[in-house]
Amino acid sequence: MLLTVAAALAPASMPAAAASAPSHGPVGWDTYRHPERLTDISGDGRTLQSSSFDRGGGNGDGNSWCLRTTSAGCVIAERSGAGEIDSIWFTRDEGNVTATGAITVELDGKTVLSGSLQDIVNGKKGAPFVYPLVANADQSSGGVYVKVPMPFTSSMRVTVEHGPVYYHVTYRTFADARGISTFDPSDKAEDVIARLKAAGTADPKPAQAGARTRTTTVSLPKGASKTVAAGSGSGAITAISVKIPQLAAPGANTTDITVSDEIIRNTRLQISFDGRRTVDAPLGEFFGSGLGLYPVRALMFGMDPATKTMTAWWQMPYRSNATITLRNNSSLVDIGSAQLSVTTAAARFDSSAGYFHAYSDRTIEKNGQDHTFVDTTGRGRIVGVTQTMEGLIPPNGRGYLEGDERLFVDGSVTPQMYGTGTEDFYESGWYFNRGVDTDPMNGNPAHEIQGLGCVYDCTGAYRLMLAEGPQYGSSVRFGIEHGGYDGDPAVYGSTTYYYAQDNRTLKWTDAVTVGDQNSEKAHGYTGGAAATAVAGTYEGYDVPQPTVTRKVRAATSPVSFKLAISRDNRGVELRRTSDQKDGYQSAAVSVNGVAAGTWLQPLGNPGARWLDDSYDLPAALTAGKSSITVTLTPTAGAPAWTAASYAAVSVLPSTVDTRSPAAVPAATATGTDVNAIDLSWQPATDDTYAPRYQVFASTEPDFAANEDTLLTTTPLLSFSHTDLGTKQTWYYRVRAVDAAGHTGPLSAQVSAVSGAKLRVEAENMPVVSSTAPIGPQGDCCGIHWSNGNQMWFTPHSAPNNAVLEFNVSTTGTYDLSMVLTKAVDYGIVTFALDGQTIGDPYDAFNANAVLITAPLPYGQHQLAAGTHRLTMTVTGKNASATGFFAGIDYLDLKLAT
């Protein structure tokens, strides 16, 4: 095996942050011209995304979701203040976006892009709007994109002529417009286009002084590792290349492919900087393909099957030393004659730089839980993801690609990114309907079906997030669903690339609780209508949420309050929890009487009503002050400005968390009509915004809060305790825990009794036997099943049957009902309970749409505590039906005696 490591020196110095304000980091074309500057994590950029995600929380993402409609059409993104549009993506009609009509991009009151969307993504507009800065569905496998970075100083708006169906607009915002110029479409950026066209074949970074490359040949028996010192003294690794003669591309003989895939998947690349390991990733996944040696031509890494070489060009700075290790975790294959080439260069590591990280996770995915790309604390910037998806949906289903990505930054309970599907996140569409592709910033290099080590259907994909890479100052949680509602079985692996340091830059210094008389008085709060109670949930969480009730004031005249801040701040983030029932809330912001811009929030959701958003106050208005008086003047004609709370989060050069959170106030527990109990509580204060919450529970009062009684840890202000016994009493205590692991005091004990109805989610029922394929199906077709899934039985003839199991905790007489699914391809189904037929045959045919039935009664039954079996048999079909499918959403068993 040939292992080659390449390293180059960084510039003699890195950008130093201004004493009074953080930098913006690379903006505009500099992101592509200077990818070595991605190491600078001192910037103030905040990544946000406007998309067509289903506002109801289901999988109906393709409903256009215009923010508002104007004479020009459907507004899909809008913002006030300074920022940059970094990625615009669409799909519809299998990738043909002609029906969307024209797109108009307005920045700072000027139209910088307009014309037929299909023509633009076809490259007809001309440079800089040419491939690979734009792509059509043939070039990006089912989706179209525009990745021309477009900065703005005061406002942006993106409008399309007709409802776009699926879209996302990913952009950054900045605290001020220092050093930013409005995007100039006449700049053809031909050097950037040339650099992107060479992706995967050459280092995209400018030449760096003092670069030198060292190549080492190593052999790795099974279970062995080899460590190579990449550099000492302050410097940077700038390239790593690995060449292994035993690698083989698909098309080779089976034995060679088996050996190659074993090396790709079970050899790990490990890198330590200054004595700490921050990279530990499967070899193939690190270089862009975890499924095998496929062609990859991404800007920051590449795979060349012809030369059996894998290369990455991330800038990886260090203070004093770096080491690179290859570890052969295979129990089958010895690796011989590998070449590792490393390029290093001298560089000064200062406070603005982050260490390069590659976090890898491979998980058998659990129902109802997102796959985690990264969940960490500190400060940093995410710059990309490579994902390996092994679907377990027979026969060869790709429904796992229905999963949406969700990004939560710095304690926000609202996702800053909420996507529309997995292939959409990778900026393609329709399950990558044009086949595999590899582009500079995104790709789907591998798709395997029942072969090459893939059991059913497997997909490899990557996305670089260089311009739109999310920055965080205290914490980040980034993940993706497996299937439409985390319900499709799969094994997921991922490697997430990011720059980070452990210290954080945000400190929560004060908050006012709106509607609380004492809090309002302490902060000199004035304005707003009488406080009213609002019950709601948040968008985008992979756990069941009961509603949380908080007091809200709505204002159409000025609101004012005083908040404490850190005197050594470099700006302040003003956080708000609001009622987003009505979108386009807007208010003029002033600090101590000085105008600070307009806080515009176009988002709205009458279902999931709670929204966390923020407004960045520049250091010019806050530096050196220990408190600020904020006045918010609602914009005339806009919906009423709403808030349940405001918080001040000071931006600091660095801070250490030493304080424990305060006690959790006002915890409550409420029994439901089914076998569940809902808990909610009010937020606890801390010096990190915002802590998570540990929920402890027991069926015994005065219990000990410990690992044995810990139910969950959640960032939400609520938790739904499900799958309980019926009429069962439970006791609870809640406490806050911050990012540093400090815990607050336990809340007072609360209790509740679960309902008399046993709810059994059908998709969670074990399958004892089946004569045809059966398994969970996530939300689709414009409907939302309970818990986001149904149990889906898919025979192609009759009769066929499946036997399922469920448990009853209490002996008694139960009234049984079931919620079923109806559709054009569904058959006639009968049921038996413990071998005895129940109810009449049910014709599940429906001609016009997929429907969920009302609860259907299936009689009263005496059931002993323990396991019971439900047999579902498809006996035939309606003459008009096109298939023999059947589906169960859930069973309800109401305890009668």
CSV table of C-alpha atoms in Angstrom, one decimal, residues 181-454:
chain,number,residue,atom,x,y,z
A,181,SER,CA,-20.0,45.5,-1.3
A,182,THR,CA,-23.2,44.6,-3.1
A,183,PHE,CA,-22.7,41.7,-5.5
A,184,ASP,CA,-21.7,42.9,-9.0
A,185,PRO,CA,-23.0,40.5,-11.7
A,186,SER,CA,-20.6,42.0,-14.2
A,187,ASP,CA,-17.6,40.4,-12.4
A,188,LYS,CA,-17.3,37.1,-14.4
A,189,ALA,CA,-15.0,35.5,-11.8
A,190,GLU,CA,-13.3,33.4,-14.5
A,191,ASP,CA,-10.5,32.4,-12.2
A,192,VAL,CA,-13.0,31.0,-9.7
A,193,ILE,CA,-14.8,29.1,-12.5
A,194,ALA,CA,-11.5,27.6,-13.7
A,195,ARG,CA,-10.6,26.6,-10.1
A,196,LEU,CA,-13.9,24.9,-9.6
A,197,LYS,CA,-13.6,23.0,-13.0
A,198,ALA,CA,-10.3,21.6,-11.7
A,199,ALA,CA,-11.9,20.3,-8.5
A,200,GLY,CA,-10.7,17.0,-7.3
A,201,THR,CA,-7.5,17.2,-9.3
A,202,ALA,CA,-5.5,20.1,-7.8
A,203,ASP,CA,-5.1,22.0,-4.6
A,204,PRO,CA,-7.7,24.9,-4.8
A,205,LYS,CA,-5.7,27.1,-2.3
A,206,PRO,CA,-3.2,29.7,-3.4
A,207,ALA,CA,0.5,28.6,-3.2
A,208,GLN,CA,1.8,28.9,0.3
A,209,ALA,CA,5.4,29.8,1.3
A,210,GLY,CA,7.7,27.0,2.5
A,211,ALA,CA,5.5,24.1,1.4
A,212,ARG,CA,7.2,20.7,1.4
A,213,THR,CA,5.9,17.2,0.8
A,214,ARG,CA,7.0,14.0,2.4
A,215,THR,CA,6.0,10.6,1.3
A,216,THR,CA,6.1,7.5,3.4
A,217,THR,CA,5.5,3.9,2.4
A,218,VAL,CA,3.9,1.7,5.1
A,219,SER,CA,2.5,-1.8,5.5
A,220,LEU,CA,-0.4,-2.5,7.8
A,221,PRO,CA,-1.3,-6.0,8.9
A,222,LYS,CA,-4.7,-6.7,10.2
A,223,GLY,CA,-5.3,-4.6,13.4
A,224,ALA,CA,-2.1,-2.6,13.0
A,225,SER,CA,-1.5,1.1,12.9
A,226,LYS,CA,1.3,3.4,11.7
A,227,THR,CA,1.9,7.0,12.9
A,228,VAL,CA,3.7,9.6,10.9
A,229,ALA,CA,4.8,12.9,12.3
A,230,ALA,CA,3.5,15.5,9.8
A,231,GLY,CA,5.2,18.6,11.3
A,232,SER,CA,6.6,20.3,14.3
A,233,GLY,CA,6.6,24.0,15.3
A,234,SER,CA,3.8,26.2,14.3
A,235,GLY,CA,2.5,25.2,10.9
A,236,ALA,CA,-0.3,23.7,8.8
A,237,ILE,CA,-1.0,20.5,6.9
A,238,THR,CA,-2.3,21.6,3.6
A,239,ALA,CA,-2.7,18.3,1.7
A,240,ILE,CA,-3.0,14.5,2.5
A,241,SER,CA,-2.8,11.9,-0.2
A,242,VAL,CA,-3.2,8.1,0.2
A,243,LYS,CA,-2.4,5.6,-2.5
A,244,ILE,CA,-3.1,1.9,-2.0
A,245,PRO,CA,-2.4,-0.6,-4.8
A,246,GLN,CA,-5.0,-3.0,-3.4
A,247,LEU,CA,-7.9,-0.7,-4.1
A,248,ALA,CA,-10.2,-1.6,-6.9
A,249,ALA,CA,-13.0,0.3,-8.6
A,250,PRO,CA,-16.4,-1.3,-9.3
A,251,GLY,CA,-16.1,-3.4,-12.4
A,252,ALA,CA,-13.2,-5.4,-11.0
A,253,ASN,CA,-13.5,-9.0,-10.0
A,254,THR,CA,-15.5,-9.9,-6.9
A,255,THR,CA,-12.4,-10.8,-4.8
A,256,ASP,CA,-10.6,-7.5,-5.5
A,257,ILE,CA,-13.8,-5.5,-4.8
A,258,THR,CA,-14.3,-7.3,-1.5
A,259,VAL,CA,-10.7,-6.5,-0.5
A,260,SER,CA,-10.9,-2.9,-1.7
A,261,ASP,CA,-14.2,-2.2,0.1
A,262,GLU,CA,-12.9,-3.7,3.3
A,263,ILE,CA,-9.9,-1.2,3.2
A,264,ILE,CA,-12.2,1.7,2.3
A,265,ARG,CA,-14.6,1.1,5.1
A,266,ASN,CA,-12.4,-0.3,7.9
A,267,THR,CA,-9.2,1.6,7.6
A,268,ARG,CA,-9.3,4.8,9.6
A,269,LEU,CA,-7.4,8.0,9.2
A,270,GLN,CA,-6.5,9.6,12.5
A,271,ILE,CA,-4.9,13.1,12.9
A,272,SER,CA,-3.9,14.8,16.1
A,273,PHE,CA,-3.0,18.4,16.5
A,274,ASP,CA,-1.0,19.6,19.5
A,275,GLY,CA,-1.6,16.4,21.3
A,276,ARG,CA,-5.3,16.0,20.7
A,277,ARG,CA,-7.0,13.8,18.1
A,278,THR,CA,-9.6,15.7,16.2
A,279,VAL,CA,-9.8,13.5,13.1
A,280,ASP,CA,-10.9,9.8,13.3
A,281,ALA,CA,-12.7,8.8,10.1
A,282,PRO,CA,-13.1,5.8,7.8
A,283,LEU,CA,-10.6,6.2,5.0
A,284,GLY,CA,-13.1,6.3,2.1
A,285,GLU,CA,-15.6,8.5,3.8
A,286,PHE,CA,-13.0,11.1,4.7
A,287,PHE,CA,-12.1,11.4,1.0
A,288,GLY,CA,-15.7,11.6,-0.3
A,289,SER,CA,-17.0,8.0,-0.8
A,290,GLY,CA,-17.7,5.5,2.0
A,291,LEU,CA,-19.1,2.8,-0.2
A,292,GLY,CA,-16.0,2.1,-2.4
A,293,LEU,CA,-13.4,3.6,-4.7
A,294,TYR,CA,-15.7,5.8,-6.9
A,295,PRO,CA,-14.7,8.9,-8.8
A,296,VAL,CA,-14.9,12.0,-6.6
A,297,ARG,CA,-14.0,15.5,-7.9
A,298,ALA,CA,-14.9,17.8,-5.0
A,299,LEU,CA,-13.2,21.1,-4.4
A,300,MET,CA,-11.5,20.0,-1.1
A,301,PHE,CA,-11.0,16.3,-1.8
A,302,GLY,CA,-10.9,13.7,-4.6
A,303,MET,CA,-10.8,10.0,-5.4
A,304,ASP,CA,-9.1,8.8,-8.6
A,305,PRO,CA,-9.8,5.1,-9.3
A,306,ALA,CA,-7.3,5.0,-12.2
A,307,THR,CA,-4.4,5.8,-9.9
A,308,LYS,CA,-6.0,4.3,-6.8
A,309,THR,CA,-5.3,7.6,-5.0
A,310,MET,CA,-7.3,9.6,-2.5
A,311,THR,CA,-6.4,13.3,-1.7
A,312,ALA,CA,-7.7,16.1,0.5
A,313,TRP,CA,-6.7,19.7,0.6
A,314,TRP,CA,-8.2,21.0,3.8
A,315,GLN,CA,-6.0,23.6,5.6
A,316,MET,CA,-5.1,22.1,9.0
A,317,PRO,CA,-3.2,24.5,11.3
A,318,TYR,CA,-1.4,23.6,14.5
A,319,ARG,CA,0.6,25.4,17.2
A,320,SER,CA,3.4,23.0,17.8
A,321,ASN,CA,2.9,19.6,16.2
A,322,ALA,CA,0.7,17.3,14.2
A,323,THR,CA,0.7,13.5,13.7
A,324,ILE,CA,-1.1,11.3,11.2
A,325,THR,CA,-2.0,7.7,11.8
A,326,LEU,CA,-3.4,5.0,9.5
A,327,ARG,CA,-5.1,2.2,11.4
A,328,ASN,CA,-6.2,-1.0,9.8
A,329,ASN,CA,-9.3,-2.1,11.7
A,330,SER,CA,-10.0,-5.0,9.3
A,331,SER,CA,-10.0,-8.5,10.5
A,332,LEU,CA,-9.7,-9.8,7.0
A,333,VAL,CA,-7.2,-7.8,5.0
A,334,ASP,CA,-3.5,-7.0,5.3
A,335,ILE,CA,-2.5,-3.7,3.7
A,336,GLY,CA,0.9,-3.6,2.0
A,337,SER,CA,2.9,-0.9,0.2
A,338,ALA,CA,0.6,2.0,0.9
A,339,GLN,CA,2.0,5.5,0.2
A,340,LEU,CA,1.0,8.4,2.5
A,341,SER,CA,2.0,11.8,1.3
A,342,VAL,CA,1.7,14.9,3.5
A,343,THR,CA,2.3,18.5,2.6
A,344,THR,CA,3.1,20.9,5.4
A,345,ALA,CA,4.0,24.6,5.7
A,346,ALA,CA,5.0,27.0,8.4
A,347,ALA,CA,2.1,29.1,9.7
A,348,ARG,CA,1.3,31.2,12.8
A,349,PHE,CA,-1.6,29.8,14.8
A,350,ASP,CA,-3.5,32.7,16.5
A,351,SER,CA,-6.8,33.1,18.4
A,352,SER,CA,-8.9,33.4,15.2
A,353,ALA,CA,-7.9,29.9,14.0
A,354,GLY,CA,-9.8,26.7,14.6
A,355,TYR,CA,-8.4,23.2,14.6
A,356,PHE,CA,-9.6,21.0,11.7
A,357,HIS,CA,-12.0,18.2,12.8
A,358,ALA,CA,-13.6,15.3,11.0
A,359,TYR,CA,-16.2,13.7,13.2
A,360,SER,CA,-17.5,10.3,12.1
A,361,ASP,CA,-20.5,8.3,13.3
A,362,ARG,CA,-21.9,5.0,12.1
A,363,THR,CA,-25.3,4.1,13.6
A,364,ILE,CA,-28.1,1.6,13.2
A,365,GLU,CA,-30.8,4.3,13.1
A,366,LYS,CA,-33.5,4.3,15.7
A,367,ASN,CA,-37.2,5.1,15.0
A,368,GLY,CA,-37.9,8.7,15.8
A,369,GLN,CA,-34.3,9.9,16.1
A,370,ASP,CA,-32.3,11.9,13.6
A,371,HIS,CA,-28.9,10.7,12.5
A,372,THR,CA,-26.3,13.0,14.1
A,373,PHE,CA,-23.7,14.7,11.8
A,374,VAL,CA,-22.2,16.6,14.8
A,375,ASP,CA,-23.4,17.6,18.3
A,376,THR,CA,-20.7,19.6,20.1
A,377,THR,CA,-19.9,22.7,22.2
A,378,GLY,CA,-17.3,25.5,21.9
A,379,ARG,CA,-17.0,27.7,18.8
A,380,GLY,CA,-16.4,26.8,15.2
A,381,ARG,CA,-17.6,26.5,11.6
A,382,ILE,CA,-19.0,23.5,9.8
A,383,VAL,CA,-17.6,23.2,6.3
A,384,GLY,CA,-19.0,19.9,4.9
A,385,VAL,CA,-20.4,16.4,5.2
A,386,THR,CA,-19.8,13.1,3.5
A,387,GLN,CA,-22.6,10.5,4.2
A,388,THR,CA,-22.9,6.8,3.6
A,389,MET,CA,-26.5,5.5,3.7
A,390,GLU,CA,-27.3,1.8,3.8
A,391,GLY,CA,-31.1,1.4,3.3
A,392,LEU,CA,-32.8,-1.6,4.8
A,393,ILE,CA,-36.1,-1.3,3.0
A,394,PRO,CA,-37.0,-4.4,1.1
A,395,PRO,CA,-37.0,-4.7,-1.9
A,396,ASN,CA,-34.4,-2.0,-2.6
A,397,GLY,CA,-36.6,0.9,-1.4
A,398,ARG,CA,-35.1,4.4,-1.3
A,399,GLY,CA,-37.6,6.0,1.1
A,400,TYR,CA,-34.8,6.7,3.6
A,401,LEU,CA,-33.9,9.6,1.3
A,402,GLU,CA,-37.1,11.4,2.4
A,403,GLY,CA,-35.2,12.6,5.5
A,404,ASP,CA,-34.7,16.3,6.2
A,405,GLU,CA,-31.6,17.9,7.7
A,406,ARG,CA,-32.0,20.1,10.8
A,407,LEU,CA,-29.4,22.5,12.2
A,408,PHE,CA,-29.6,24.1,15.7
A,409,VAL,CA,-27.0,26.7,16.7
A,410,ASP,CA,-26.1,28.3,20.0
A,411,GLY,CA,-29.0,27.0,22.0
A,412,SER,CA,-31.8,28.0,19.6
A,413,VAL,CA,-34.8,25.7,19.8
A,414,THR,CA,-35.8,26.7,16.3
A,415,PRO,CA,-33.7,25.1,13.5
A,416,GLN,CA,-31.6,27.6,11.5
A,417,MET,CA,-31.7,25.1,8.6
A,418,TYR,CA,-34.7,22.8,8.0
A,419,GLY,CA,-34.6,20.9,4.7
A,420,THR,CA,-36.9,19.1,2.4
A,421,GLY,CA,-35.2,15.7,1.7
A,422,THR,CA,-31.9,14.0,1.8
A,423,GLU,CA,-31.1,14.3,-1.9
A,424,ASP,CA,-32.3,17.9,-1.7
A,425,PHE,CA,-29.7,18.6,1.0
A,426,TYR,CA,-27.1,17.2,-1.4
A,427,GLU,CA,-28.6,19.7,-4.0
A,428,SER,CA,-29.9,17.0,-6.3
A,429,GLY,CA,-33.5,15.7,-6.6
A,430,TRP,CA,-36.0,12.8,-7.1
A,431,TYR,CA,-33.7,10.2,-5.4
A,432,PHE,CA,-30.8,11.3,-7.7
A,433,ASN,CA,-32.9,10.4,-10.8
A,434,ARG,CA,-30.1,11.2,-13.3
A,435,GLY,CA,-27.7,8.7,-11.6
A,436,VAL,CA,-24.4,9.3,-9.9
A,437,ASP,CA,-22.6,12.6,-10.2
A,438,THR,CA,-19.7,14.5,-8.7
A,439,ASP,CA,-19.6,18.3,-8.7
A,440,PRO,CA,-17.2,20.7,-6.9
A,441,MET,CA,-19.6,21.4,-4.0
A,442,ASN,CA,-21.9,18.4,-4.0
A,443,GLY,CA,-22.2,14.9,-5.3
A,444,ASN,CA,-23.7,11.4,-5.3
A,445,PRO,CA,-20.7,9.4,-6.4
A,446,ALA,CA,-22.1,6.0,-5.4
A,447,HIS,CA,-25.4,4.1,-5.7
A,448,GLU,CA,-25.3,0.3,-5.0
A,449,ILE,CA,-28.3,-2.1,-5.3
A,450,GLN,CA,-28.0,-5.6,-3.8
A,451,GLY,CA,-24.3,-6.0,-4.5
A,452,LEU,CA,-20.8,-4.8,-3.7
A,453,GLY,CA,-21.6,-5.3,0.0
A,454,CYS,CA,-25.0,-3.6,-0.2
